[in-house]
């Protein structure tokens, strides 16, 4: 966390919050928060407590000139609202949305009570019960959205998903490994064509908080109606990679991996478990190579 936002940024944020109908004092503090590369995130102090404001960036904060449409932030809001209808205790509360400035306000979750799962895993703290809760939540959201033409229409964001997920993760890997390119390219084509359930698109430990009552999911900018196996494989990949970070905790990471899978598969009702298990294993192998 750094000092207060620049005056121009602060004024922009406060104006947008007033348009949302939030009661913002003229002298409310707007403090930039660290951690994101695709958005600016702020803590705004209101009379009844802090809230969090997220504003999408057109150019991501990475070395390469990587750009993305700023209206993806509204895709995230839509996913958070859908997820809240399925499991209201697994996402922040949306407090307002501004389509002019492409930002939204949500409940502020203090880091001392809601640590980032990635940081805990990095430090060797792997809790299978928490991993199971992650798998259960992902599975519940997939199950609630599977086969819905309405949700598929709302989240017809395949172009964004291709640009921010399939191209940088899998198609780039196919180019780097020509001997595996045919198989990876076929996998990407299958994922891109799938219309099965609502994916979060970025189920990474960096986007999951370990709250007092279980996981809280953030950063659903790349949500898309597609193949739910992508979400499962994306998260499992990170658990396997932690075995390299902290090899002495491999057994604990493995137990978390198994617990997440078991809880997720108990939620699968839209297809045979053996089918999504097979696809997940294939995507996972490509992520590990990536």
Short mmCIF file of C-alpha atoms in Angstrom, two decimals:
data_model
loop_
_atom_site.label_atom_id
_atom_site.label_comp_id
_atom_site.label_asym_id
_atom_site.label_seq_id
_atom_site.Cartn_x
_atom_site.Cartn_y
_atom_site.Cartn_z
CA UNK A 1 0.00 0.00 0.00
CA UNK A 2 1.25 3.47 -0.82
CA UNK A 3 0.15 7.03 -0.02
CA UNK A 4 -3.00 8.67 -1.28
CA UNK A 5 -3.85 8.75 -4.98
CA UNK A 6 -2.94 11.76 -7.10
CA UNK A 7 -5.54 14.55 -6.80
CA UNK A 8 -6.88 14.06 -10.35
CA UNK A 9 -7.28 10.32 -9.83
CA UNK A 10 -8.86 10.87 -6.44
CA UNK A 11 -11.42 13.30 -7.87
CA UNK A 12 -12.28 10.90 -10.71
CA UNK A 13 -12.84 8.02 -8.30
CA UNK A 14 -14.99 10.07 -5.92
CA UNK A 15 -17.13 11.46 -8.76
CA UNK A 16 -17.75 7.94 -10.06
CA UNK A 17 -18.70 6.74 -6.60
CA UNK A 18 -21.23 9.53 -6.25
CA UNK A 19 -22.73 8.52 -9.59
CA UNK A 20 -23.13 5.03 -8.11
CA UNK A 21 -25.17 6.56 -5.31
CA UNK A 22 -22.55 6.00 -2.61
CA UNK A 23 -22.28 8.54 0.20
CA UNK A 24 -18.77 9.92 -0.27
CA UNK A 25 -17.40 12.85 1.70
CA UNK A 26 -15.51 15.50 -0.31
CA UNK A 27 -12.36 14.78 1.69
CA UNK A 28 -12.60 10.97 1.58
CA UNK A 29 -9.20 9.29 1.38
CA UNK A 30 -8.44 7.31 -1.80
CA UNK A 31 -5.46 4.98 -1.30
CA UNK A 32 -3.96 2.89 -4.12
CA UNK A 33 -3.57 -0.81 -3.33
CA UNK A 34 -0.86 -2.99 -4.81
CA UNK A 35 -0.91 -6.37 -6.50
CA UNK A 36 -2.83 -6.09 -9.76
CA UNK A 37 -1.47 -5.75 -13.28
CA UNK A 38 -4.70 -5.34 -15.23
CA UNK A 39 -6.46 -2.76 -13.06
CA UNK A 40 -6.00 0.06 -10.60
CA UNK A 41 -7.41 -0.85 -7.18
CA UNK A 42 -8.13 1.63 -4.40
CA UNK A 43 -9.31 1.67 -0.82
CA UNK A 44 -11.77 4.52 -0.29
CA UNK A 45 -12.57 5.50 3.28
CA UNK A 46 -16.26 6.23 3.80
CA UNK A 47 -18.00 7.34 6.99
CA UNK A 48 -19.17 3.81 7.77
CA UNK A 49 -15.90 2.10 6.79
CA UNK A 50 -13.63 1.45 3.81
CA UNK A 51 -14.71 0.07 0.44
CA UNK A 52 -12.66 -1.21 -2.48
CA UNK A 53 -12.83 0.34 -5.96
CA UNK A 54 -11.44 -1.37 -9.06
CA UNK A 55 -10.89 0.38 -12.39
CA UNK A 56 -9.78 -1.47 -15.52
CA UNK A 57 -6.67 -0.41 -17.41
CA UNK A 58 -6.46 -0.33 -21.19
CA UNK A 59 -2.75 -1.22 -21.02
CA UNK A 60 -1.72 -3.85 -18.51
CA UNK A 61 1.14 -3.15 -16.12
CA UNK A 62 3.59 -5.59 -17.69
CA UNK A 63 6.77 -5.20 -19.75
CA UNK A 64 5.10 -6.11 -23.05
CA UNK A 65 2.60 -3.77 -24.69
CA UNK A 66 -0.39 -5.88 -23.66
CA UNK A 67 -3.77 -4.20 -24.10
CA UNK A 68 -7.33 -5.28 -23.38
CA UNK A 69 -10.77 -3.63 -23.63
CA UNK A 70 -11.66 -1.80 -20.42
CA UNK A 71 -15.27 -2.98 -20.50
CA UNK A 72 -14.03 -6.36 -19.28
CA UNK A 73 -14.50 -4.98 -15.77
CA UNK A 74 -18.26 -5.25 -16.29
CA UNK A 75 -17.80 -8.88 -17.24
CA UNK A 76 -16.20 -9.35 -13.83
CA UNK A 77 -19.11 -7.63 -12.09
CA UNK A 78 -21.55 -9.91 -13.90
CA UNK A 79 -19.61 -13.00 -12.78
CA UNK A 80 -19.44 -11.79 -9.17
CA UNK A 81 -23.17 -11.16 -9.14
CA UNK A 82 -23.93 -14.57 -10.61
CA UNK A 83 -21.58 -16.27 -8.15
CA UNK A 84 -23.21 -14.38 -5.27
CA UNK A 85 -26.55 -15.87 -6.30
CA UNK A 86 -25.05 -19.35 -6.05
CA UNK A 87 -22.68 -18.99 -3.07
CA UNK A 88 -23.06 -15.51 -1.55
CA UNK A 89 -20.30 -16.05 1.02
CA UNK A 90 -17.66 -16.77 -1.65
CA UNK A 91 -17.37 -13.35 -3.33
CA UNK A 92 -17.19 -9.70 -2.22
CA UNK A 93 -20.42 -7.71 -2.14
CA UNK A 94 -20.90 -5.43 -5.17
CA UNK A 95 -21.77 -1.92 -3.95
CA UNK A 96 -22.01 -0.11 -7.27
CA UNK A 97 -20.91 -0.05 -10.90
CA UNK A 98 -19.99 2.84 -13.18
CA UNK A 99 -20.08 2.02 -16.90
CA UNK A 100 -18.79 5.44 -17.93
CA UNK A 101 -15.46 5.14 -16.12
CA UNK A 102 -15.37 1.32 -16.22
CA UNK A 103 -15.03 0.77 -12.51
CA UNK A 104 -16.97 -0.75 -9.65
CA UNK A 105 -17.07 -0.67 -5.87
CA UNK A 106 -17.16 -3.72 -3.62
CA UNK A 107 -16.73 -4.60 0.01
CA UNK A 108 -13.23 -4.09 1.41
CA UNK A 109 -11.70 -7.23 2.86
CA UNK A 110 -8.82 -6.36 5.20
CA UNK A 111 -5.67 -8.35 4.42
CA UNK A 112 -5.04 -9.21 8.06
CA UNK A 113 -8.32 -11.19 8.06
CA UNK A 114 -8.31 -12.24 4.39
CA UNK A 115 -4.79 -13.25 3.36
CA UNK A 116 -4.10 -14.19 -0.25
CA UNK A 117 -4.03 -17.96 -0.73
CA UNK A 118 -0.95 -17.71 -2.94
CA UNK A 119 1.06 -16.14 -0.10
CA UNK A 120 0.01 -18.87 2.30
CA UNK A 121 0.93 -21.61 -0.16
CA UNK A 122 4.25 -19.92 -0.90
CA UNK A 123 5.02 -20.06 2.82
CA UNK A 124 4.22 -23.77 2.94
CA UNK A 125 0.75 -23.51 4.50
CA UNK A 126 -1.35 -25.99 2.54
CA UNK A 127 -4.74 -26.76 4.11
CA UNK A 128 -6.66 -29.59 2.35
CA UNK A 129 -9.93 -28.47 3.95
CA UNK A 130 -9.55 -25.01 2.45
CA UNK A 131 -8.61 -26.49 -0.94
CA UNK A 132 -11.75 -28.63 -0.77
CA UNK A 133 -13.84 -25.50 -0.16
CA UNK A 134 -12.25 -23.94 -3.26
CA UNK A 135 -13.13 -27.00 -5.34
CA UNK A 136 -16.66 -27.10 -3.95
CA UNK A 137 -17.28 -23.44 -4.80
CA UNK A 138 -15.93 -23.71 -8.33
CA UNK A 139 -18.00 -26.83 -8.92
CA UNK A 140 -21.16 -25.24 -7.54
CA UNK A 141 -20.87 -22.24 -9.86
CA UNK A 142 -20.19 -24.48 -12.85
CA UNK A 143 -23.15 -26.70 -11.97
CA UNK A 144 -25.51 -23.74 -11.52
CA UNK A 145 -24.61 -22.33 -14.94
CA UNK A 146 -24.27 -25.52 -16.98
CA UNK A 147 -26.61 -25.74 -19.94
CA UNK A 148 -28.04 -22.23 -19.53
CA UNK A 149 -28.63 -20.43 -22.82
CA UNK A 150 -29.23 -17.17 -20.96
CA UNK A 151 -25.92 -17.28 -19.11
CA UNK A 152 -24.15 -18.37 -22.28
CA UNK A 153 -25.49 -15.26 -24.01
CA UNK A 154 -24.51 -12.97 -21.13
CA UNK A 155 -20.97 -14.33 -21.10
CA UNK A 156 -20.35 -14.64 -24.84
CA UNK A 157 -16.84 -13.30 -24.27
CA UNK A 158 -14.83 -15.86 -26.20
CA UNK A 159 -12.69 -13.24 -27.98
CA UNK A 160 -11.56 -11.75 -24.67
CA UNK A 161 -10.88 -15.20 -23.22
CA UNK A 162 -8.84 -16.11 -26.28
CA UNK A 163 -6.77 -12.92 -26.07
CA UNK A 164 -6.11 -12.99 -22.33
CA UNK A 165 -5.96 -16.71 -21.58
CA UNK A 166 -5.69 -19.11 -24.49
CA UNK A 167 -3.21 -17.12 -26.57
CA UNK A 168 -0.69 -16.14 -23.86
CA UNK A 169 -0.83 -19.42 -21.97
CA UNK A 170 -1.39 -22.18 -24.51
CA UNK A 171 -0.86 -20.91 -28.05
CA UNK A 172 2.40 -19.26 -26.98
CA UNK A 173 3.48 -22.57 -25.47
CA UNK A 174 2.61 -24.38 -28.69
CA UNK A 175 4.92 -22.05 -30.62
CA UNK A 176 7.71 -22.58 -28.10
CA UNK A 177 7.35 -26.38 -28.32
CA UNK A 178 6.75 -27.33 -31.97
CA UNK A 179 6.87 -31.03 -31.10
CA UNK A 180 3.73 -30.53 -28.96
CA UNK A 181 2.07 -27.86 -31.07
CA UNK A 182 -0.45 -30.03 -32.87
CA UNK A 183 -1.84 -31.46 -29.67
CA UNK A 184 -1.92 -28.12 -27.84
CA UNK A 185 -3.54 -26.33 -30.79
CA UNK A 186 -6.24 -28.99 -30.95
CA UNK A 187 -6.81 -28.56 -27.22
CA UNK A 188 -7.18 -24.79 -27.62
CA UNK A 189 -9.68 -25.27 -30.46
CA UNK A 190 -11.72 -27.59 -28.25
CA UNK A 191 -11.71 -25.18 -25.31
CA UNK A 192 -12.60 -22.21 -27.53
CA UNK A 193 -15.55 -24.09 -29.06
CA UNK A 194 -16.97 -25.40 -25.78
CA UNK A 195 -20.24 -23.99 -24.45
CA UNK A 196 -20.78 -25.97 -21.28
CA UNK A 197 -20.68 -23.75 -18.17
CA UNK A 198 -19.57 -20.39 -16.82
CA UNK A 199 -15.82 -20.25 -16.25
CA UNK A 200 -14.15 -17.78 -13.92
CA UNK A 201 -11.16 -17.86 -16.26
CA UNK A 202 -8.44 -17.08 -13.70
CA UNK A 203 -8.85 -19.44 -10.75
CA UNK A 204 -5.40 -18.81 -9.39
CA UNK A 205 -4.39 -18.71 -5.71
CA UNK A 206 -3.44 -15.06 -6.25
CA UNK A 207 -7.15 -14.38 -6.87
CA UNK A 208 -8.47 -16.28 -3.86
CA UNK A 209 -8.52 -14.97 -0.31
CA UNK A 210 -8.53 -17.28 2.70
CA UNK A 211 -11.29 -15.76 4.79
CA UNK A 212 -12.50 -16.77 8.25
CA UNK A 213 -15.39 -18.69 6.67
CA UNK A 214 -13.64 -20.03 3.58
CA UNK A 215 -12.43 -18.86 0.16
CA UNK A 216 -13.33 -15.54 -1.43
CA UNK A 217 -12.90 -15.33 -5.22
CA UNK A 218 -11.70 -12.16 -6.96
CA UNK A 219 -10.66 -10.96 -10.44
CA UNK A 220 -13.09 -12.61 -12.82
CA UNK A 221 -12.30 -10.28 -15.74
CA UNK A 222 -11.84 -13.21 -18.14
CA UNK A 223 -15.10 -14.96 -17.22
CA UNK A 224 -16.50 -16.79 -20.22
CA UNK A 225 -19.07 -19.44 -21.01
CA UNK A 226 -16.96 -22.40 -22.06
CA UNK A 227 -15.21 -25.51 -20.78
CA UNK A 228 -15.25 -25.79 -16.96
CA UNK A 229 -12.22 -28.11 -17.13
CA UNK A 230 -10.13 -25.00 -17.84
CA UNK A 231 -10.89 -23.52 -14.41
CA UNK A 232 -10.15 -26.77 -12.61
CA UNK A 233 -6.87 -27.37 -14.44
CA UNK A 234 -5.79 -23.73 -13.99
CA UNK A 235 -6.10 -23.97 -10.21
CA UNK A 236 -4.62 -27.47 -9.89
CA UNK A 237 -1.61 -26.37 -11.90
CA UNK A 238 -0.70 -23.84 -9.22
CA UNK A 239 -0.84 -26.49 -6.49
CA UNK A 240 1.57 -28.65 -8.46
CA UNK A 241 3.92 -25.75 -9.10
CA UNK A 242 4.12 -25.03 -5.38
CA UNK A 243 5.83 -28.44 -5.04
CA UNK A 244 8.76 -26.81 -6.84
CA UNK A 245 8.64 -23.67 -4.70
CA UNK A 246 8.57 -25.55 -1.39
CA UNK A 247 9.56 -29.17 -2.12
CA UNK A 248 9.54 -30.21 1.54
CA UNK A 249 5.77 -29.56 1.57
CA UNK A 250 4.99 -31.73 -1.48
CA UNK A 251 2.87 -34.11 0.57
CA UNK A 252 0.69 -31.25 1.86
CA UNK A 253 0.27 -29.74 -1.60
CA UNK A 254 -0.62 -33.19 -2.93
CA UNK A 255 -3.26 -33.61 -0.23
CA UNK A 256 -4.73 -30.22 -1.15
CA UNK A 257 -4.70 -31.18 -4.84
CA UNK A 258 -6.65 -34.38 -4.09
CA UNK A 259 -9.09 -32.61 -1.76
CA UNK A 260 -9.86 -29.92 -4.33
CA UNK A 261 -10.48 -32.53 -7.03
CA UNK A 262 -12.70 -34.69 -4.82
CA UNK A 263 -14.86 -31.75 -3.73
CA UNK A 264 -15.16 -30.45 -7.28
CA UNK A 265 -16.11 -33.80 -8.80
CA UNK A 266 -18.91 -34.19 -6.24
CA UNK A 267 -20.52 -31.13 -7.84
CA UNK A 268 -20.27 -32.39 -11.43
CA UNK A 269 -23.75 -33.17 -12.70
CA UNK A 270 -23.67 -31.93 -16.28
CA UNK A 271 -21.44 -34.66 -17.76
CA UNK A 272 -19.70 -37.87 -16.66
CA UNK A 273 -16.93 -37.19 -14.18
CA UNK A 274 -14.60 -39.36 -16.26
CA UNK A 275 -15.00 -36.97 -19.23
CA UNK A 276 -14.12 -33.77 -17.39
CA UNK A 277 -11.37 -35.59 -15.50
CA UNK A 278 -9.79 -36.60 -18.81
CA UNK A 279 -9.98 -33.08 -20.27
CA UNK A 280 -8.63 -31.55 -17.07
CA UNK A 281 -5.62 -33.87 -17.12
CA UNK A 282 -4.82 -32.86 -20.69
CA UNK A 283 -5.14 -29.12 -20.04
CA UNK A 284 -3.13 -29.48 -16.83
CA UNK A 285 -0.25 -31.08 -18.69
CA UNK A 286 -0.19 -28.14 -21.11
CA UNK A 287 -0.23 -25.63 -18.24
CA UNK A 288 2.69 -27.38 -16.59
CA UNK A 289 4.62 -27.14 -19.84
CA UNK A 290 3.69 -23.47 -20.11
#
